[in-house]
Amino acid sequence: MTDLSSFPIDTKWPAQHPDRLQLYSLATPNGVKVSIALEELGIPYEPHFVDITKNETWTPEFLSLNPNGKIPAIIDPDGPGGKPLALFESGAILLYLAEKTGELLPADPAKRYETIQWVFFQMAAIGPMFGQLGFFHKFAGREYEDKRPHERYRAESQRLLGVLETRLEGRDWIMGDEYTIADISMLGWVRNLIGFYGAREIVEFDALKNVPAWLERGLARPAVQRGLEIPARLE
């Protein structure tokens, strides 16, 4: 049996199935990327609920795995060379899982890099901007008297949706006919923007054509539906 006792995180979230990939997460836009990918790929895994409302990501055990203190993080007991591999940062985990299985990432080198480009686009642009808009529109930032930050992130989020709208013209998925980790990286963020964050109207989402259709296609996938609930979000 695989021994994960060398990982301090295993003392706080002990593995019941140490031979399976261990997922430490919560159903946030970043967290669901990995659970969706795992469901799509059919990789056996064991999810651990990390309660961000109790600051569990800042405990020594979690920080030992992810020094950035954010979800998600994984331990794959069957990493390269058959040795356990710990990873944090959702984009890196998506890329690792795709390369590990040879799925959700085009085999053609040029298309592979193009796919990674769009994953980076999500990590560097969509994630930070949508997240900030959520803070200023739904959470504590909405109480700020100065509304300029809210307008800044609203305008930038709307611009980024426009980038996606243009990319998806004549395409079912970010890479065309092929569903990839690029789509997985963004589905949860767009869903949260118009749903959980309640920003549908202010970003004029319904004026778009391609992005709503892409989101509907993505959310209809059974693996996506399962991944969105693993581990369940605290309400």
Coordinates of N, CA, C and O in Angstrom, one line a residue, residues 52-167:
I52 N -12.2 26.9 3.7 CA -11.5 28.2 3.7 C -12.2 29.2 4.6 O -11.6 30.2 5.0
T53 N -13.4 28.9 5.1 CA -14.1 29.8 6.0 C -13.4 29.7 7.4 O -13.6 30.5 8.3
K54 N -12.7 28.6 7.6 CA -12.0 28.4 8.9 C -10.5 28.6 8.7 O -9.7 28.2 9.5
N55 N -10.1 29.2 7.6 CA -8.7 29.5 7.3 C -7.8 28.2 7.3 O -6.6 28.3 7.6
E56 N -8.4 27.1 6.8 CA -7.6 25.9 6.9 C -6.5 25.8 5.8 O -5.6 25.1 6.0
T57 N -6.6 26.7 4.8 CA -5.4 26.8 3.9 C -4.2 27.4 4.5 O -3.1 27.3 3.9
W58 N -4.4 28.1 5.6 CA -3.2 28.7 6.3 C -2.7 27.9 7.4 O -1.8 28.4 8.2
T59 N -3.1 26.6 7.6 CA -2.6 25.8 8.6 C -1.2 25.2 8.1 O -1.0 25.1 6.9
P60 N -0.4 24.9 9.1 CA 1.0 24.4 8.7 C 0.9 23.2 7.8 O 1.7 23.0 6.9
E61 N -0.1 22.3 8.0 CA -0.3 21.1 7.2 C -0.5 21.4 5.8 O 0.1 20.9 4.8
F62 N -1.5 22.4 5.5 CA -1.8 22.7 4.1 C -0.6 23.5 3.5 O -0.3 23.2 2.3
L63 N 0.0 24.4 4.2 CA 1.1 25.2 3.7 C 2.3 24.3 3.4 O 3.1 24.7 2.5
S64 N 2.4 23.2 4.0 CA 3.5 22.3 3.7 C 3.3 21.7 2.3 O 4.3 21.3 1.6
L65 N 2.1 21.7 1.8 CA 1.8 21.2 0.4 C 1.7 22.3 -0.6 O 2.2 22.2 -1.7
N66 N 1.1 23.4 -0.2 CA 0.9 24.6 -1.0 C 1.4 25.8 -0.3 O 0.6 26.4 0.5
P67 N 2.6 26.3 -0.4 CA 3.1 27.5 0.3 C 2.3 28.7 -0.1 O 2.4 29.7 0.7
N68 N 1.6 28.7 -1.2 CA 0.8 29.9 -1.5 C -0.6 30.0 -0.8 O -1.3 30.9 -0.9
G69 N -0.9 28.9 -0.1 CA -2.1 28.9 0.8 C -3.4 29.0 0.1 O -4.4 29.6 0.6
K70 N -3.5 28.4 -1.1 CA -4.7 28.5 -1.9 C -5.1 27.1 -2.4 O -4.2 26.2 -2.6
I71 N -6.4 26.9 -2.5 CA -6.8 25.6 -3.1 C -6.8 25.7 -4.6 O -7.0 26.9 -5.1
P72 N -6.7 24.6 -5.3 CA -6.6 23.2 -4.9 C -5.1 22.8 -4.8 O -4.2 23.6 -5.3
A73 N -4.9 21.6 -4.3 CA -3.6 21.0 -4.3 C -3.8 19.5 -4.4 O -4.9 19.0 -4.1
I74 N -2.8 18.8 -4.9 CA -3.0 17.3 -5.0 C -1.7 16.6 -4.6 O -0.6 17.2 -4.5
I75 N -1.9 15.4 -4.2 CA -0.8 14.4 -4.1 C -1.1 13.2 -5.0 O -2.2 12.6 -4.8
D76 N -0.3 13.0 -6.0 CA -0.5 11.8 -6.9 C 0.4 10.7 -6.4 O 1.7 10.9 -6.6
P77 N -0.1 9.6 -5.8 CA 0.8 8.6 -5.3 C 1.6 7.9 -6.5 O 2.6 7.3 -6.2
D78 N 1.0 8.0 -7.7 CA 1.6 7.4 -8.8 C 2.2 8.5 -9.8 O 1.7 8.6 -10.9
G79 N 3.1 9.2 -9.3 CA 3.7 10.3 -10.0 C 4.8 9.8 -11.0 O 4.9 8.6 -11.2
P80 N 5.5 10.7 -11.6 CA 6.6 10.2 -12.5 C 7.5 9.2 -11.8 O 8.0 9.4 -10.6
G81 N 7.8 8.2 -12.5 CA 8.7 7.1 -12.0 C 8.0 6.3 -10.9 O 8.7 5.6 -10.1
G82 N 6.7 6.5 -10.8 CA 6.0 5.7 -9.7 C 6.1 6.3 -8.3 O 5.7 5.7 -7.4
K83 N 6.7 7.5 -8.2 CA 6.9 8.1 -6.9 C 5.8 9.2 -6.7 O 5.3 9.8 -7.6
P84 N 5.4 9.4 -5.4 CA 4.4 10.4 -5.1 C 4.8 11.8 -5.6 O 6.0 12.1 -5.5
L85 N 3.9 12.5 -6.1 CA 4.2 13.9 -6.6 C 3.1 14.8 -6.0 O 1.9 14.6 -6.1
A86 N 3.6 15.9 -5.4 CA 2.7 16.9 -4.8 C 2.7 18.1 -5.7 O 3.8 18.5 -6.2
L87 N 1.6 18.7 -6.0 CA 1.5 19.8 -6.9 C 0.4 20.8 -6.4 O -0.6 20.4 -5.8
F88 N 0.7 22.1 -6.5 CA -0.3 23.2 -6.3 C -0.4 24.0 -7.6 O 0.4 23.8 -8.5
E89 N -1.3 24.9 -7.6 CA -1.7 25.8 -8.7 C -2.5 25.0 -9.8 O -2.0 24.1 -10.4
S90 N -3.7 25.4 -9.9 CA -4.7 24.6 -10.7 C -4.2 24.4 -12.2 O -4.5 23.4 -12.7
G91 N -3.7 25.5 -12.8 CA -3.2 25.3 -14.2 C -2.2 24.3 -14.3 O -2.2 23.5 -15.3
A92 N -1.2 24.3 -13.4 CA -0.1 23.3 -13.4 C -0.7 21.8 -13.2 O -0.3 20.9 -13.9
I93 N -1.7 21.7 -12.4 CA -2.3 20.4 -12.1 C -3.1 20.0 -13.4 O -3.0 18.8 -13.7
L94 N -3.8 20.9 -14.0 CA -4.5 20.5 -15.2 C -3.5 20.0 -16.3 O -3.8 19.0 -17.0
L95 N -2.4 20.7 -16.5 CA -1.5 20.3 -17.5 C -0.8 18.9 -17.1 O -0.7 18.1 -18.0
Y96 N -0.6 18.7 -15.8 CA 0.0 17.5 -15.4 C -0.9 16.3 -15.7 O -0.5 15.3 -16.2
L97 N -2.2 16.5 -15.3 CA -3.2 15.4 -15.5 C -3.4 15.1 -17.0 O -3.5 13.9 -17.4
A98 N -3.4 16.1 -17.8 CA -3.6 15.9 -19.2 C -2.4 15.2 -19.8 O -2.5 14.2 -20.6
E99 N -1.2 15.5 -19.4 CA 0.0 14.9 -19.9 C 0.2 13.5 -19.4 O 0.7 12.6 -20.0
K100 N -0.3 13.3 -18.1 CA -0.2 12.0 -17.5 C -1.1 10.9 -18.3 O -0.7 9.8 -18.4
T101 N -2.2 11.4 -18.7 CA -3.2 10.5 -19.4 C -3.1 10.5 -20.9 O -3.7 9.7 -21.6
G102 N -2.6 11.6 -21.5 CA -2.6 11.8 -22.9 C -3.9 12.2 -23.4 O -4.2 12.0 -24.6
E103 N -4.8 12.8 -22.6 CA -6.1 13.3 -22.9 C -6.3 14.7 -22.6 O -5.5 15.3 -21.8
L104 N -7.3 15.3 -23.2 CA -7.7 16.7 -22.9 C -6.6 17.7 -23.3 O -6.6 18.9 -22.9
L105 N -5.6 17.3 -24.1 CA -4.5 18.2 -24.6 C -4.2 17.6 -26.0 O -3.8 16.5 -26.1
P106 N -4.2 18.5 -27.0 CA -3.9 18.0 -28.4 C -2.5 17.4 -28.5 O -1.6 17.9 -27.8
A107 N -2.4 16.4 -29.3 CA -1.1 15.7 -29.5 C -0.2 16.6 -30.4 O 1.0 16.6 -30.3
D108 N -0.8 17.3 -31.3 CA 0.0 18.2 -32.2 C 0.7 19.3 -31.4 O 0.0 20.0 -30.6
P109 N 2.0 19.4 -31.6 CA 2.7 20.4 -30.7 C 2.2 21.8 -30.8 O 2.1 22.5 -29.8
A110 N 1.9 22.3 -32.0 CA 1.4 23.7 -32.1 C 0.1 23.8 -31.4 O -0.1 24.8 -30.7
K111 N -0.8 22.9 -31.6 CA -2.1 23.0 -30.9 C -2.0 22.8 -29.4 O -2.7 23.4 -28.6
R112 N -1.0 22.0 -29.0 CA -0.7 21.8 -27.6 C -0.3 23.1 -26.9 O -0.9 23.5 -25.9
Y113 N 0.6 23.9 -27.5 CA 1.0 25.2 -27.0 C -0.1 26.2 -27.0 O -0.3 27.0 -26.1
E114 N -0.9 26.1 -28.1 CA -2.1 27.0 -28.2 C -3.1 26.8 -27.0 O -3.6 27.7 -26.5
T115 N -3.3 25.5 -26.7 CA -4.1 25.1 -25.6 C -3.6 25.7 -24.3 O -4.3 26.3 -23.5
I116 N -2.3 25.5 -24.1 CA -1.7 26.0 -22.8 C -1.8 27.5 -22.8 O -2.0 28.1 -21.7
Q117 N -1.7 28.2 -23.9 CA -1.8 29.6 -24.0 C -3.2 30.0 -23.4 O -3.2 31.0 -22.6
W118 N -4.2 29.3 -23.7 CA -5.6 29.7 -23.2 C -5.7 29.4 -21.8 O -6.4 30.0 -21.0
V119 N -5.0 28.3 -21.3 CA -5.0 28.0 -19.8 C -4.4 29.2 -19.1 O -4.8 29.7 -18.1
F120 N -3.2 29.7 -19.7 CA -2.5 30.8 -19.1 C -3.4 32.1 -19.1 O -3.4 32.9 -18.2
F121 N -4.2 32.2 -20.2 CA -5.1 33.4 -20.3 C -6.1 33.3 -19.1 O -6.4 34.4 -18.5
Q122 N -6.6 32.2 -18.8 CA -7.5 32.1 -17.7 C -6.8 32.4 -16.4 O -7.3 33.2 -15.6
M123 N -5.6 31.9 -16.2 CA -4.9 32.0 -14.9 C -4.4 33.5 -14.7 O -4.5 34.0 -13.6
A124 N -4.0 34.1 -15.8 CA -3.5 35.5 -15.7 C -4.5 36.6 -15.8 O -4.2 37.7 -15.4
A125 N -5.6 36.3 -16.4 CA -6.6 37.3 -16.7 C -8.0 37.0 -16.2 O -8.5 37.7 -15.3
I126 N -8.6 36.0 -16.7 CA -10.0 35.7 -16.3 C -10.1 35.5 -14.8 O -11.0 36.0 -14.1
G127 N -9.3 34.6 -14.3 CA -9.4 34.3 -12.8 C -9.2 35.5 -12.0 O -10.1 35.9 -11.1
P128 N -8.1 36.3 -12.1 CA -7.9 37.4 -11.2 C -9.0 38.5 -11.4 O -9.5 39.1 -10.4
M129 N -9.4 38.8 -12.7 CA -10.3 39.9 -12.9 C -11.7 39.5 -12.4 O -12.4 40.3 -11.8
F130 N -12.2 38.3 -12.8 CA -13.5 37.9 -12.3 C -13.6 37.8 -10.8 O -14.6 38.2 -10.2
G131 N -12.5 37.3 -10.2 CA -12.4 37.2 -8.8 C -12.5 38.6 -8.1 O -13.2 38.8 -7.1
Q132 N -11.8 39.6 -8.6 CA -11.9 40.9 -8.1 C -13.3 41.5 -8.3 O -13.8 42.2 -7.4
L133 N -13.9 41.3 -9.4 CA -15.2 41.8 -9.6 C -16.2 41.2 -8.6 O -17.1 41.9 -8.1
G134 N -16.0 39.9 -8.4 CA -16.8 39.2 -7.4 C -16.7 39.9 -6.0 O -17.7 40.1 -5.3
F135 N -15.5 40.3 -5.6 CA -15.3 40.9 -4.3 C -16.0 42.3 -4.3 O -16.6 42.6 -3.3
F136 N -15.9 43.1 -5.3 CA -16.4 44.4 -5.3 C -17.9 44.4 -5.6 O -18.6 45.4 -5.4
H137 N -18.4 43.3 -6.2 CA -19.8 43.3 -6.5 C -20.7 42.5 -5.5 O -21.8 42.9 -5.2
K138 N -20.1 41.4 -5.0 CA -20.9 40.6 -4.1 C -20.5 40.6 -2.6 O -21.3 40.6 -1.7
F139 N -19.2 40.8 -2.4 CA -18.6 40.6 -1.1 C -18.3 42.0 -0.5 O -18.9 43.0 -0.8
A140 N -17.3 42.1 0.4 CA -17.1 43.3 1.2 C -16.9 44.5 0.4 O -17.2 45.6 0.8
G141 N -16.3 44.4 -0.8 CA -15.9 45.5 -1.6 C -17.1 46.3 -2.0 O -17.0 47.5 -2.4
R142 N -18.3 45.7 -2.0 CA -19.5 46.4 -2.5 C -19.9 47.6 -1.5 O -20.6 48.5 -1.9
E143 N -19.3 47.5 -0.3 CA -19.6 48.6 0.7 C -18.6 49.8 0.5 O -18.8 50.8 1.2
Y144 N -17.6 49.6 -0.3 CA -16.7 50.7 -0.5 C -17.4 51.9 -1.1 O -18.1 51.8 -2.1
E145 N -17.1 53.1 -0.6 CA -17.7 54.3 -1.1 C -17.2 54.6 -2.5 O -17.9 55.1 -3.4
D146 N -15.9 54.4 -2.7 CA -15.2 54.6 -4.0 C -15.6 53.5 -4.9 O -15.2 52.3 -4.7
K147 N -16.4 53.8 -6.0 CA -16.8 52.7 -6.9 C -15.9 52.5 -8.1 O -16.2 51.7 -9.0
R148 N -14.8 53.2 -8.1 CA -13.9 53.1 -9.2 C -13.3 51.7 -9.4 O -13.2 51.2 -10.5
P149 N -12.9 51.0 -8.3 CA -12.5 49.6 -8.4 C -13.5 48.7 -9.0 O -13.2 47.9 -9.9
H150 N -14.8 48.9 -8.6 CA -15.8 48.1 -9.1 C -16.0 48.3 -10.6 O -16.1 47.3 -11.4
E151 N -15.9 49.5 -11.1 CA -16.0 49.8 -12.5 C -14.8 49.3 -13.3 O -15.0 48.8 -14.4
R152 N -13.7 49.4 -12.7 CA -12.4 48.9 -13.3 C -12.5 47.4 -13.6 O -12.3 47.0 -14.7
Y153 N -13.0 46.7 -12.6 CA -13.0 45.2 -12.8 C -14.2 44.8 -13.6 O -14.2 43.8 -14.3
R154 N -15.3 45.6 -13.6 CA -16.5 45.3 -14.4 C -16.1 45.4 -15.9 O -16.4 44.6 -16.7
A155 N -15.4 46.6 -16.2 CA -15.1 46.8 -17.6 C -14.0 45.8 -18.1 O -14.1 45.3 -19.2
E156 N -13.1 45.4 -17.3 CA -12.1 44.5 -17.7 C -12.7 43.1 -17.9 O -12.4 42.3 -18.8
S157 N -13.6 42.7 -17.0 CA -14.3 41.4 -17.1 C -15.1 41.4 -18.4 O -15.1 40.3 -19.1
Q158 N -15.8 42.4 -18.7 CA -16.6 42.5 -19.9 C -15.6 42.4 -21.1 O -16.0 41.7 -22.1
R159 N -14.5 43.1 -21.1 CA -13.5 43.0 -22.2 C -13.1 41.5 -22.4 O -13.0 41.0 -23.5
L160 N -12.8 40.8 -21.3 CA -12.3 39.5 -21.4 C -13.4 38.5 -21.9 O -13.0 37.6 -22.7
L161 N -14.6 38.8 -21.5 CA -15.7 38.0 -22.1 C -15.7 38.2 -23.6 O -16.0 37.3 -24.4
G162 N -15.4 39.4 -24.1 CA -15.3 39.7 -25.5 C -14.2 39.0 -26.2 O -14.4 38.6 -27.3
V163 N -13.1 38.8 -25.5 CA -12.0 38.0 -26.1 C -12.5 36.6 -26.3 O -12.3 36.0 -27.3
L164 N -13.2 36.0 -25.3 CA -13.7 34.7 -25.4 C -14.8 34.6 -26.5 O -14.8 33.6 -27.3
E165 N -15.6 35.6 -26.6 CA -16.7 35.6 -27.6 C -16.1 35.6 -29.0 O -16.5 34.8 -29.9
T166 N -15.0 36.3 -29.2 CA -14.3 36.3 -30.5 C -13.7 35.0 -30.8 O -13.8 34.4 -31.9
R167 N -13.0 34.4 -29.8 CA -12.3 33.1 -30.0 C -13.3 32.0 -30.3 O -13.0 31.1 -31.1

